[in-house]
Coordinates of C-alpha atoms in Angstrom, one line a residue:
M1 CA -21.0 -39.3 -42.7
A2 CA -19.9 -35.7 -42.6
D3 CA -18.6 -33.4 -39.9
K4 CA -19.2 -29.7 -39.9
Y5 CA -16.3 -27.3 -39.4
L6 CA -15.3 -23.7 -40.3
L7 CA -12.3 -23.3 -42.6
D8 CA -11.1 -19.7 -42.3
G9 CA -14.7 -18.8 -41.2
R10 CA -16.5 -20.6 -44.0
E11 CA -18.7 -23.6 -43.1
I12 CA -17.5 -26.9 -44.7
S13 CA -18.3 -30.6 -44.4
L14 CA -15.6 -33.2 -44.1
N15 CA -16.5 -36.7 -45.3
M16 CA -14.9 -39.9 -43.9
S17 CA -14.7 -41.2 -47.5
D18 CA -12.2 -38.5 -48.3
T19 CA -9.7 -39.6 -45.6
L20 CA -6.1 -39.5 -46.8
G21 CA -4.4 -40.7 -43.6
N22 CA -5.2 -41.7 -40.0
G23 CA -2.4 -41.5 -37.5
G24 CA -2.1 -41.5 -33.7
Q25 CA -2.5 -37.7 -33.3
A26 CA -4.7 -36.6 -36.3
V27 CA -6.8 -37.6 -39.3
V28 CA -6.0 -36.0 -42.7
T29 CA -8.9 -35.5 -45.1
K30 CA -9.1 -34.1 -48.6
Y31 CA -11.4 -31.1 -49.1
T32 CA -12.2 -29.4 -52.4
D33 CA -14.7 -26.7 -53.3
Q34 CA -14.7 -23.6 -55.5
Y35 CA -12.4 -21.8 -53.2
V36 CA -9.8 -24.3 -52.0
D37 CA -8.3 -27.7 -52.8
Q38 CA -6.5 -28.7 -49.6
A39 CA -5.6 -31.5 -47.2
I40 CA -7.3 -30.8 -43.8
K41 CA -5.6 -32.1 -40.7
V42 CA -8.0 -32.6 -37.8
W43 CA -6.4 -33.3 -34.4
K44 CA -7.8 -36.1 -32.3
V45 CA -6.8 -34.4 -29.1
V46 CA -6.4 -30.6 -29.1
E47 CA -3.2 -29.7 -27.2
P48 CA -2.8 -26.1 -26.1
D49 CA 0.9 -25.9 -27.2
Q50 CA 0.1 -27.3 -30.6
V51 CA -2.7 -24.7 -31.1
K52 CA -0.3 -21.9 -30.2
K53 CA 2.4 -23.2 -32.6
V54 CA 0.0 -23.5 -35.5
E55 CA -1.4 -20.1 -34.8
Y56 CA 2.2 -18.8 -34.9
L57 CA 2.8 -20.6 -38.2
L58 CA -0.3 -19.1 -39.7
R59 CA 0.8 -15.6 -38.6
N60 CA 4.4 -16.1 -39.5
P61 CA 4.6 -18.5 -42.5
P62 CA 8.1 -19.6 -43.3
H63 CA 9.5 -18.5 -46.6
L64 CA 9.7 -22.0 -48.2
P65 CA 8.6 -23.5 -51.5
D66 CA 5.1 -25.0 -51.7
R67 CA 6.7 -28.5 -51.4
F68 CA 6.7 -27.8 -47.6
L69 CA 3.1 -28.4 -46.5
V70 CA 2.9 -25.7 -43.8
P71 CA -0.5 -24.6 -42.3
K72 CA -2.4 -22.4 -44.7
S73 CA -5.9 -22.1 -43.2
R74 CA -7.6 -22.3 -39.7
L75 CA -9.9 -25.2 -39.0
T76 CA -12.4 -24.5 -36.1
R77 CA -15.8 -25.6 -34.9
R78 CA -16.7 -22.3 -33.1
T79 CA -13.6 -20.3 -32.3
A80 CA -11.1 -22.9 -31.0
L81 CA -8.6 -24.2 -33.4
E82 CA -9.0 -28.0 -34.1
G83 CA -6.7 -28.4 -37.0
Y84 CA -5.6 -26.6 -40.2
G85 CA -5.6 -26.8 -44.0
M86 CA -2.5 -27.3 -46.1
N87 CA -1.5 -28.0 -49.7
L88 CA -2.2 -31.4 -51.0
L89 CA 0.6 -33.8 -51.8
P90 CA 0.9 -34.5 -55.6
G91 CA -1.4 -37.4 -56.6
N92 CA 1.5 -39.7 -57.6
Y93 CA 3.7 -39.2 -54.6
R94 CA 5.8 -42.0 -53.0
E95 CA 6.1 -42.0 -49.2
G96 CA 9.5 -41.6 -47.6
G97 CA 9.4 -45.2 -46.4
V98 CA 10.4 -46.1 -50.0
L99 CA 13.8 -44.7 -49.1
F100 CA 14.6 -47.7 -47.1
N101 CA 16.4 -49.8 -49.7
R102 CA 13.5 -50.2 -52.0
A103 CA 14.6 -47.7 -54.7
Y104 CA 17.0 -48.1 -57.6
T105 CA 20.3 -46.9 -56.1
P106 CA 21.0 -44.0 -58.5
T107 CA 17.4 -42.8 -58.0
L108 CA 17.8 -43.2 -54.2
L109 CA 20.8 -40.9 -54.3
S110 CA 18.8 -38.3 -56.2
I111 CA 16.1 -38.5 -53.5
I112 CA 18.7 -38.0 -50.8
D113 CA 20.3 -35.1 -52.6
S114 CA 16.9 -33.3 -53.0
A115 CA 16.0 -33.9 -49.3
R116 CA 19.4 -32.8 -48.2
A117 CA 18.9 -29.5 -50.0
D118 CA 15.5 -29.1 -48.4
I119 CA 16.9 -29.4 -44.9
D120 CA 19.4 -26.7 -45.8
L121 CA 16.5 -24.5 -46.8
V122 CA 14.7 -25.2 -43.5
H123 CA 17.8 -24.5 -41.4
G124 CA 18.3 -21.3 -43.3
Q125 CA 14.9 -20.1 -41.9
K126 CA 16.2 -20.8 -38.3
I127 CA 13.9 -23.8 -38.1
V128 CA 14.8 -27.3 -36.8
I129 CA 12.7 -30.2 -38.1
G130 CA 13.2 -32.4 -35.1
D131 CA 11.5 -35.6 -36.1
V132 CA 13.5 -36.5 -39.2
S133 CA 12.6 -40.1 -39.8
G134 CA 11.5 -40.6 -43.4
R135 CA 7.8 -40.8 -42.3
N136 CA 7.2 -37.1 -43.0
V137 CA 8.9 -36.8 -46.4
A138 CA 7.5 -37.9 -49.8
F139 CA 8.9 -37.7 -53.3
I140 CA 7.8 -37.8 -56.9
V141 CA 9.6 -38.4 -60.1
T142 CA 9.2 -35.6 -62.6
R143 CA 10.6 -34.6 -66.0
N144 CA 13.0 -32.5 -64.0
G145 CA 14.1 -35.4 -61.7
I146 CA 13.2 -35.8 -58.1
S147 CA 11.1 -33.4 -56.1
T148 CA 10.7 -34.0 -52.3
Y149 CA 7.8 -32.9 -50.2
W150 CA 7.6 -32.4 -46.4
Y151 CA 4.5 -32.7 -44.2
D152 CA 3.7 -32.8 -40.5
T153 CA 5.3 -29.4 -40.4
D154 CA 3.3 -28.5 -37.3
S155 CA 5.7 -30.7 -35.3
W156 CA 8.7 -28.6 -36.3
Q157 CA 10.8 -26.8 -33.6
I158 CA 10.0 -23.1 -34.5
G159 CA 9.4 -19.8 -32.8
G160 CA 10.3 -21.1 -29.4
F161 CA 7.9 -24.0 -29.7
R162 CA 9.3 -27.5 -29.2
C163 CA 9.0 -30.5 -31.4
P164 CA 6.9 -32.9 -29.3
V165 CA 7.5 -36.1 -31.2
W166 CA 10.5 -38.3 -32.2
T167 CA 11.3 -41.7 -33.5
E168 CA 13.6 -43.9 -31.5
F169 CA 15.7 -45.4 -34.3
F170 CA 16.4 -41.9 -35.7
L171 CA 16.9 -40.0 -32.4
C172 CA 20.4 -38.5 -31.9
P173 CA 22.3 -40.2 -29.1
D174 CA 23.1 -36.8 -27.6
L175 CA 19.3 -36.4 -26.8
Y176 CA 18.7 -39.7 -25.1
D177 CA 18.7 -38.1 -21.6
Q178 CA 16.4 -35.4 -22.6
A179 CA 14.0 -37.9 -24.2
H180 CA 14.0 -39.8 -20.9
N181 CA 12.6 -36.7 -19.3
G182 CA 10.0 -36.2 -22.0
K183 CA 11.1 -32.9 -23.4
V184 CA 13.7 -32.6 -26.1
T185 CA 15.4 -29.6 -27.6
F186 CA 16.5 -30.6 -31.1
T187 CA 19.4 -28.9 -33.0
E188 CA 20.5 -28.7 -36.6
Q189 CA 23.1 -31.3 -35.7
S190 CA 20.4 -33.7 -34.5
D191 CA 18.6 -33.2 -37.8
W192 CA 21.7 -34.2 -39.7
Y193 CA 22.2 -37.2 -37.5
S194 CA 18.7 -38.4 -38.3
F195 CA 19.1 -37.7 -42.0
N196 CA 22.4 -39.6 -42.1
T197 CA 20.6 -42.5 -40.5
I198 CA 18.0 -42.5 -43.2
F199 CA 20.8 -42.4 -45.8
F200 CA 22.8 -45.2 -44.2
W201 CA 19.7 -47.4 -43.7
S202 CA 18.6 -46.8 -47.3
L203 CA 22.0 -48.0 -48.7
L204 CA 22.7 -50.9 -46.4
N205 CA 19.2 -52.0 -45.3
V206 CA 20.0 -51.8 -41.6
N207 CA 20.2 -49.2 -38.8
P208 CA 23.8 -48.4 -38.0
Y209 CA 23.4 -49.5 -34.4
S210 CA 20.9 -52.4 -34.8
Q211 CA 23.4 -55.3 -34.7
V212 CA 24.1 -57.1 -31.4
H213 CA 27.6 -56.6 -29.8
P214 CA 29.1 -59.0 -27.1
K215 CA 29.7 -56.1 -24.7
Y216 CA 26.9 -53.7 -25.7
Q217 CA 23.6 -55.5 -25.7
E218 CA 21.2 -52.6 -25.8
F219 CA 20.6 -50.3 -28.8
R220 CA 21.1 -47.1 -26.9
D221 CA 24.3 -48.4 -25.3
R222 CA 25.8 -49.2 -28.7
A223 CA 24.7 -45.8 -30.0
R224 CA 26.3 -43.9 -27.1
A225 CA 29.5 -45.9 -27.4
G226 CA 29.7 -45.5 -31.2
I227 CA 29.5 -49.2 -31.9
W228 CA 28.2 -49.2 -35.4
L229 CA 27.8 -51.7 -38.3
L230 CA 31.5 -51.7 -39.2
S231 CA 32.9 -51.9 -35.6
P232 CA 34.9 -54.9 -34.6
G233 CA 32.8 -57.7 -33.1
I234 CA 29.7 -56.9 -35.3
N235 CA 28.4 -59.5 -37.7
L236 CA 26.9 -58.2 -40.9
P237 CA 23.2 -59.3 -41.2
G238 CA 22.3 -61.4 -44.3
L239 CA 20.0 -58.7 -45.7
C240 CA 22.8 -56.1 -45.6
P241 CA 24.5 -55.4 -49.0
H242 CA 28.3 -55.6 -48.9
P243 CA 29.6 -52.4 -47.4
D244 CA 32.0 -52.0 -50.3
T245 CA 29.0 -51.2 -52.5
V246 CA 29.4 -47.8 -50.8
S247 CA 32.4 -45.6 -51.6
D248 CA 35.3 -45.4 -49.2
E249 CA 34.8 -41.6 -48.9
L250 CA 31.1 -42.1 -47.9
L251 CA 32.0 -44.9 -45.5
H252 CA 34.5 -42.5 -43.8
H253 CA 31.7 -40.0 -43.6
F254 CA 29.4 -42.5 -41.9
E255 CA 32.2 -43.5 -39.5
A256 CA 32.6 -39.9 -38.4
V257 CA 28.8 -39.6 -37.8
F258 CA 28.1 -42.9 -36.1
S259 CA 31.4 -43.9 -34.5
K260 CA 32.8 -40.5 -33.6
H261 CA 29.5 -38.6 -33.1
Q262 CA 30.4 -35.9 -35.5
Y263 CA 26.9 -35.0 -36.8
L264 CA 27.9 -33.7 -40.2
P265 CA 25.7 -32.6 -43.1
I266 CA 26.1 -34.7 -46.2
D267 CA 28.5 -33.0 -48.6
T268 CA 27.0 -32.4 -52.0
D269 CA 30.3 -33.2 -53.8
L270 CA 30.7 -36.4 -51.8
L271 CA 27.2 -37.6 -52.7
R272 CA 27.5 -36.7 -56.4
H273 CA 31.0 -38.3 -56.8
Y274 CA 29.6 -41.5 -55.4
Q275 CA 26.6 -41.3 -57.8
Q276 CA 28.9 -40.7 -60.8
S277 CA 31.1 -43.6 -59.9
L278 CA 28.4 -46.2 -59.8
V279 CA 28.4 -49.1 -62.1
E280 CA 25.8 -51.9 -62.3
C281 CA 27.2 -55.5 -62.1
P282 CA 26.2 -57.4 -65.2
S283 CA 25.8 -60.6 -63.1
C284 CA 23.9 -59.7 -59.9
S285 CA 22.7 -56.1 -60.8
S286 CA 24.3 -54.6 -57.7
F287 CA 25.5 -51.1 -57.9
Y288 CA 29.0 -50.3 -56.6
P289 CA 31.8 -47.7 -57.2
N290 CA 33.8 -48.3 -60.4
T291 CA 37.0 -48.1 -58.4
R292 CA 36.4 -51.6 -56.9
P293 CA 38.3 -54.3 -58.9
A294 CA 35.3 -56.6 -58.7
C295 CA 31.6 -56.5 -57.7
P296 CA 31.6 -56.7 -53.8
S297 CA 28.4 -58.8 -53.9
C298 CA 29.3 -61.6 -56.4
S299 CA 33.0 -61.0 -57.2
V300 CA 32.5 -60.6 -61.0
K301 CA 35.4 -58.5 -62.3
T302 CA 34.7 -54.9 -63.0
Q303 CA 34.8 -54.2 -66.7
A304 CA 37.5 -51.8 -67.8
A305 CA 36.8 -48.9 -70.0
D306 CA 37.0 -49.9 -73.6
F307 CA 38.9 -46.8 -74.8
K308 CA 39.4 -43.1 -74.1
P309 CA 37.9 -41.1 -77.0
I310 CA 39.4 -37.8 -78.0
Y311 CA 35.9 -36.3 -78.2
Y312 CA 33.8 -35.7 -75.1
Y313 CA 31.8 -38.9 -74.7
D314 CA 29.7 -39.6 -71.6
S315 CA 27.2 -42.3 -70.6
L316 CA 23.8 -40.8 -69.8
I317 CA 21.7 -44.0 -69.2
K318 CA 23.3 -47.4 -68.9
G319 CA 22.1 -50.8 -67.6
N320 CA 21.9 -54.5 -68.0
A321 CA 18.7 -54.6 -70.0
D322 CA 17.7 -53.7 -73.5
I323 CA 16.4 -50.2 -74.3
I324 CA 13.1 -50.7 -76.1
F325 CA 12.2 -47.0 -76.4
S326 CA 14.0 -43.7 -76.0
K327 CA 13.2 -40.0 -76.6
Y328 CA 14.8 -36.6 -76.0
Q329 CA 12.2 -34.0 -75.4
D330 CA 12.4 -30.5 -74.1
G331 CA 15.9 -31.0 -72.5
T332 CA 15.1 -34.3 -70.9
L333 CA 16.1 -37.8 -71.9
Y334 CA 13.6 -40.7 -71.5
A335 CA 14.3 -44.4 -71.9
I336 CA 12.3 -47.6 -71.3
T337 CA 14.2 -50.8 -70.5
E338 CA 12.8 -54.3 -70.5
E339 CA 14.1 -56.1 -67.4
K340 CA 13.4 -59.4 -65.7
S341 CA 10.9 -57.9 -63.3
G342 CA 9.1 -55.8 -66.0
L343 CA 9.5 -52.4 -67.7
F344 CA 11.3 -49.4 -66.2
L345 CA 11.2 -45.8 -67.2
S346 CA 14.5 -43.8 -66.8
I347 CA 14.4 -40.0 -66.8
R348 CA 17.5 -37.9 -67.1
P349 CA 16.8 -34.1 -67.0
G350 CA 19.7 -32.1 -68.5
T351 CA 22.9 -32.7 -66.7
S352 CA 21.2 -34.1 -63.6
P353 CA 21.6 -37.8 -62.8
A354 CA 19.0 -40.3 -64.2
V355 CA 16.2 -41.5 -62.1
K356 CA 14.3 -44.7 -62.7
T357 CA 10.8 -45.9 -61.9
F358 CA 8.8 -49.1 -62.4
I359 CA 6.0 -49.1 -65.1
D360 CA 3.1 -50.9 -63.4
F361 CA 1.8 -52.3 -66.6
D362 CA 1.8 -55.9 -67.9
T363 CA 3.1 -56.0 -71.5
S364 CA 3.6 -59.8 -71.7
G365 CA 2.3 -61.5 -74.9
S366 CA 1.9 -58.3 -77.0
I367 CA 3.9 -55.6 -78.8
Y368 CA 3.5 -52.1 -77.5
H369 CA 4.5 -48.7 -78.8
F370 CA 5.5 -45.8 -76.5
D371 CA 5.9 -42.0 -76.6
I372 CA 6.3 -39.1 -74.3
V373 CA 3.5 -36.5 -74.1
G374 CA 4.1 -33.0 -72.7
G375 CA 7.1 -34.2 -70.7
D376 CA 4.8 -35.5 -67.9
Y377 CA 3.0 -38.4 -69.4
L378 CA 3.9 -41.7 -71.0
A379 CA 1.8 -42.9 -73.9
I380 CA 1.3 -46.7 -74.3
N381 CA -0.4 -48.3 -77.4
E382 CA -0.8 -52.0 -78.1
D383 CA 0.2 -52.9 -81.6
G384 CA -2.9 -52.6 -83.9
S385 CA -5.1 -51.0 -81.3
E386 CA -6.9 -47.6 -81.7
M387 CA -6.5 -46.9 -78.0
V388 CA -3.7 -44.8 -76.6
Y389 CA -3.3 -44.9 -72.8
L390 CA -1.6 -42.0 -71.0
T391 CA -0.1 -42.4 -67.6
P392 CA 2.1 -40.0 -65.5
V393 CA 5.9 -40.4 -65.7
S394 CA 6.0 -39.8 -62.0
A395 CA 4.2 -43.2 -61.3
P396 CA 3.6 -45.0 -64.6
G397 CA 0.6 -47.3 -64.3
S398 CA -1.0 -45.5 -61.3
T399 CA -3.6 -43.6 -63.2
W400 CA -4.8 -43.6 -66.8
I401 CA -6.2 -41.2 -69.4
T402 CA -7.5 -42.8 -72.6
A403 CA -7.5 -41.5 -76.1
S404 CA -8.5 -43.0 -79.4
T405 CA -6.9 -42.6 -82.9
S406 CA -7.0 -44.1 -86.3
V407 CA -5.0 -47.1 -87.4
Y408 CA -3.0 -46.7 -90.6
L409 CA -3.7 -49.7 -92.8
G410 CA -0.3 -49.3 -94.4
N411 CA 1.5 -50.7 -91.3
R412 CA -1.5 -51.7 -89.0
Q413 CA -0.2 -49.2 -86.4
A414 CA -2.0 -46.4 -84.5
T415 CA -1.5 -42.9 -85.9
F416 CA -0.2 -40.9 -82.9
R417 CA 2.8 -38.9 -81.8
G418 CA 3.8 -37.5 -78.4
T419 CA 5.4 -34.0 -78.4
A420 CA 6.3 -31.4 -75.8
K421 CA 2.9 -29.7 -76.6
G422 CA 0.8 -32.8 -76.2
L423 CA -0.6 -35.9 -78.0
L424 CA -1.1 -35.8 -81.8
H425 CA -3.8 -38.2 -82.8
Q426 CA -6.4 -38.7 -85.6
I427 CA -10.1 -38.8 -85.3
G428 CA -11.8 -39.4 -88.7
S429 CA -10.2 -36.9 -91.0
A430 CA -9.2 -34.5 -88.2
L431 CA -5.7 -34.2 -86.7
L432 CA -6.0 -33.3 -83.0
Q433 CA -3.5 -32.0 -80.6
G434 CA -4.5 -33.0 -77.1
E435 CA -3.2 -31.3 -74.0
I436 CA -3.6 -32.7 -70.5
Q437 CA -5.4 -30.3 -68.2
N438 CA -6.5 -31.2 -64.7
G439 CA -6.4 -34.9 -65.6
Y440 CA -8.3 -34.6 -68.9
L441 CA -7.2 -34.6 -72.5
V442 CA -8.4 -31.3 -74.1
N443 CA -8.2 -31.5 -77.9
N444 CA -7.6 -28.7 -80.4
T445 CA -8.0 -29.3 -84.2
L446 CA -5.1 -28.6 -86.4
P447 CA -5.6 -27.0 -89.9
I448 CA -5.1 -30.2 -91.9
D449 CA -7.3 -32.9 -93.4
L450 CA -6.3 -36.6 -93.2
A451 CA -7.6 -39.8 -94.7
N452 CA -9.1 -42.1 -92.2
N453 CA -7.1 -45.2 -91.8
Q454 CA -4.9 -44.1 -94.6
S455 CA -2.6 -41.5 -92.9
W456 CA 0.6 -41.5 -91.0
L457 CA 2.4 -38.8 -88.9
W458 CA 5.8 -37.5 -88.0
S459 CA 6.7 -34.6 -85.7
D460 CA 9.7 -33.0 -84.1
S461 CA 9.9 -33.4 -80.4
E462 CA 8.5 -29.9 -79.7
G463 CA 5.4 -30.4 -81.8
K464 CA 6.2 -27.3 -83.9
K465 CA 6.8 -29.1 -87.2
I466 CA 4.5 -31.9 -88.3
I467 CA 4.4 -33.9 -91.5
S468 CA 1.5 -36.2 -92.6
V469 CA 1.2 -38.5 -95.5
S470 CA -2.2 -39.6 -96.8
R471 CA -2.6 -42.5 -99.2
I472 CA -5.3 -41.8 -101.8
F473 CA -5.4 -44.9 -104.0
S474 CA -1.9 -45.0 -105.6
E475 CA -1.1 -41.4 -104.8
Y476 CA 0.6 -40.1 -101.6
L477 CA -0.2 -36.6 -100.4
F478 CA 2.4 -35.0 -98.1
Q479 CA 1.4 -32.0 -95.9
L480 CA 3.4 -29.9 -93.5
V481 CA 2.2 -28.0 -90.5
V482 CA 4.7 -25.4 -89.0
N483 CA 3.6 -23.4 -85.9
G484 CA -0.1 -24.0 -86.8
Q485 CA 0.2 -23.1 -90.5
R486 CA -0.5 -25.8 -93.2
F487 CA 1.6 -26.1 -96.4
E488 CA 1.1 -28.7 -99.1
M489 CA 4.4 -30.4 -100.1
K490 CA 4.5 -31.0 -103.9
L491 CA 7.0 -33.8 -104.1
P492 CA 8.1 -35.3 -107.5
R493 CA 5.6 -38.0 -108.6
L494 CA 6.7 -41.6 -108.4
D495 CA 7.0 -43.6 -111.6
E496 CA 4.1 -45.9 -112.3
S497 CA 6.2 -48.9 -111.8
D498 CA 7.5 -47.7 -108.4
S499 CA 6.6 -49.7 -105.4
F500 CA 6.6 -47.5 -102.2
Q501 CA 8.8 -49.1 -99.4
D502 CA 9.5 -46.6 -96.7
V503 CA 9.6 -42.9 -95.7
I504 CA 12.2 -41.3 -93.5
I505 CA 11.7 -37.8 -92.1
H506 CA 14.5 -35.8 -90.4
F507 CA 13.6 -32.5 -88.9
G508 CA 16.4 -29.9 -88.9
S509 CA 16.3 -26.4 -87.3
D510 CA 15.5 -24.6 -90.6
S511 CA 14.8 -27.4 -93.1
I512 CA 13.5 -31.0 -93.3
C513 CA 15.1 -34.0 -95.0
L514 CA 12.4 -36.2 -96.5
R515 CA 13.5 -39.6 -98.0
R516 CA 11.3 -42.0 -99.9
I517 CA 12.5 -45.5 -100.6
V518 CA 11.0 -47.2 -103.6
N519 CA 11.5 -50.4 -105.5
R520 CA 12.0 -49.4 -109.1
K521 CA 12.3 -52.3 -111.6
G522 CA 13.9 -54.5 -109.0
R523 CA 16.3 -51.9 -107.7
S524 CA 16.0 -50.0 -104.3
I525 CA 16.1 -46.3 -104.9
V526 CA 16.3 -43.5 -102.4
L527 CA 14.5 -40.3 -103.4
T528 CA 15.7 -37.3 -101.3
E529 CA 14.1 -33.9 -100.9
I530 CA 15.3 -31.1 -98.7
V531 CA 12.3 -28.9 -97.9
D532 CA 12.1 -25.5 -96.3
L533 CA 9.6 -24.6 -93.5
F534 CA 7.1 -23.4 -96.1
G535 CA 7.0 -26.9 -97.8
Q536 CA 9.0 -25.7 -100.7
I537 CA 11.6 -28.1 -102.2
I538 CA 15.1 -26.6 -102.2
F539 CA 17.0 -29.7 -103.3
S540 CA 16.2 -33.1 -104.9
S541 CA 18.2 -36.2 -105.7
S542 CA 17.9 -39.9 -106.5
H543 CA 20.4 -42.6 -105.7
L544 CA 20.7 -46.3 -105.4
S545 CA 20.3 -47.5 -101.8
A546 CA 23.6 -49.4 -102.0
K547 CA 25.4 -46.0 -102.3
F548 CA 24.6 -45.1 -98.7
P549 CA 26.9 -45.9 -95.7
G550 CA 24.2 -48.1 -94.0
P551 CA 20.9 -49.8 -94.7
N552 CA 18.9 -48.2 -91.8
H553 CA 18.1 -44.6 -92.7
H554 CA 16.1 -44.3 -89.5
A555 CA 19.3 -44.6 -87.5
S556 CA 20.8 -41.5 -89.0
T557 CA 20.2 -37.9 -88.1
Y558 CA 20.1 -34.6 -89.9
E559 CA 21.0 -30.9 -89.6
N560 CA 21.9 -28.2 -92.2
S561 CA 21.9 -30.4 -95.3
L562 CA 24.2 -32.9 -93.5
V563 CA 23.2 -36.5 -92.6
Y564 CA 25.2 -38.2 -89.8
W565 CA 25.4 -42.0 -90.1
P566 CA 26.4 -44.5 -87.4
T567 CA 28.6 -47.2 -89.1
D568 CA 31.0 -49.9 -88.1
Q569 CA 33.8 -47.6 -89.2
G570 CA 32.6 -44.7 -87.0
I571 CA 30.4 -41.7 -87.9
V572 CA 30.1 -40.8 -91.5
I573 CA 28.9 -37.4 -92.6
E574 CA 26.8 -37.3 -95.8
D575 CA 26.7 -33.9 -97.5
V576 CA 23.3 -34.1 -99.3
H577 CA 24.0 -31.3 -101.8
K578 CA 27.5 -32.5 -102.7
N579 CA 26.7 -36.2 -102.6
T580 CA 29.8 -36.9 -100.6
F581 CA 30.4 -39.2 -97.6
T582 CA 33.2 -38.3 -95.2
P583 CA 34.2 -40.4 -92.1
I584 CA 34.8 -38.5 -88.9
P585 CA 38.3 -39.6 -87.7
N586 CA 38.7 -41.4 -84.4
T587 CA 34.9 -42.3 -84.0
E588 CA 35.2 -46.0 -85.1
K589 CA 35.0 -47.1 -81.4
I590 CA 32.1 -44.8 -80.6
T591 CA 29.5 -46.2 -83.0
D592 CA 28.6 -49.3 -85.0
S593 CA 25.9 -49.9 -87.6
S594 CA 23.4 -51.1 -85.0
D595 CA 23.4 -47.7 -83.2
K596 CA 21.1 -44.8 -83.7
L597 CA 22.1 -41.1 -83.7
V598 CA 20.0 -38.2 -82.5
H599 CA 21.0 -34.7 -83.2
L600 CA 20.7 -32.3 -80.3
S601 CA 21.9 -28.8 -81.3
G602 CA 24.5 -27.0 -83.4
S603 CA 26.7 -29.2 -85.4
K604 CA 28.5 -31.0 -82.6
H605 CA 26.0 -32.4 -80.1
F606 CA 24.5 -35.9 -80.4
L607 CA 23.0 -38.8 -78.6
V608 CA 24.4 -42.3 -79.4
I609 CA 21.7 -44.8 -78.7
K610 CA 23.0 -48.3 -78.2
E611 CA 21.3 -51.6 -77.2
R612 CA 21.8 -51.1 -73.5
Q613 CA 23.0 -47.5 -73.0
I614 CA 22.6 -44.0 -74.3
N615 CA 25.7 -41.8 -74.6
Y616 CA 26.2 -38.1 -75.2
L617 CA 28.8 -37.1 -77.8
R618 CA 30.3 -33.7 -78.5
L619 CA 32.5 -33.6 -81.6

């Protein structure tokens, strides 16, 4: 069933099957054609004041980012306005209701921080939101952290027009008398009261005034009197986390807002100090400030810091579950943890806090391989399968794009790599680089021939340097692609008696360290080649495996002819040219032999990947 309308004068048909939402005042429908891709809001009852406000917004659009879904186009039947068009929310958005104690606490704080900055932007335009309740804000998780989106902007208090709606549990007590008369004039302070209520409710799972008091039986009476959750005579409800899971400074802020009626904005430093202080209890998984001597929820003693290193050493991602995958790509750190309730993806963009989201995908009973594609998609591949499934990092498991590849018979694993440019995968003898465009994987062929089911790939995280190996009977052909140009790598031939065991590839900024491990007459030998970006060998060596600081070459990292090893005695620097091994003093408590090092930039910046945390190290 379709209804006919005019959108900015063009006739369109709105179908019920495209309905995005149906509220008390309007229906929102998706509409797409060759000219527009919008959400169309159709009012159920046309109110003259609402029409005038939207006409004002169309004539005087506020100077705000596209994350604010303000009216963009006029919806009419003849000449009278009956609604408007606006930008669509991203496909993987989460509604603001998720704020209410359903989000992983550090992620929740990032949502709050983003929304707080948005309110500042709105107030800077001399606009008051009015109905700040969490029902008109959405968020998505991106490679850059949290982005918040605001809709129902036609209810804002702007240009002399009132906000006609409010939500009782978020209404500022100073406005109760006005609400009784049916007309409310909101203020910036009332916006901050409502937003503080969202924040409080999110952390402690209860409205600050919802608990019964012997003297003040009604909600509004408690609100007017400032009788809040931590007032004498109030019993904490069972679903409320212990208040000491919140920092003292933040509790003092909430006291000023809810007890003393000082409707303050949330200070950025206050929010971030609380976020940086959080630790996760190893027993009950509650988050609380590290200044507490014990977990407020279960009384397990807070673990003291093991040591104070002389180098800059900071935890980037930390939890109570094993990290089964990690990758640093284009300035963002990604990690997957395997927890009791399933898999979770953590994303830490640059110096911003990490955010965490559930991967809606059942991996029980199988082994899976993961990678990051273009920063925005997670690749998932079941061990031994030719299929690679791509899902957005903003909501892993919500939608899927499929791709196929070859399975290398040498290890029975799929031949694919995720890079900042896209998905590298093999079809027949072709190496394809797939980029996701409008929900589809668009493939480009790279100038290299592979052997079907007999090839394997390595790539740097950017996708600028790619190495392939193809097994042709007993020979191994190595090829290099740098910025789209192919070079054959003529490595020294193996002895006829050599048994090929492993290959380790380390990409440096201006060279590549390639190591082949072979069994030669019962002895394990490491063959090392340093190769320039034209595939030319600039150094070769051969050494017994026992000579190296550790057995796992994959855990080491490389730059400028130096290999950095994590060992039980700290970090050891191998100078490949000089064949020397030099321990870095005072790093013995930073690494052990089970860790993995990742080089970031220069000669001093590294990730230290441990079983349950990832740290940043600057030497």
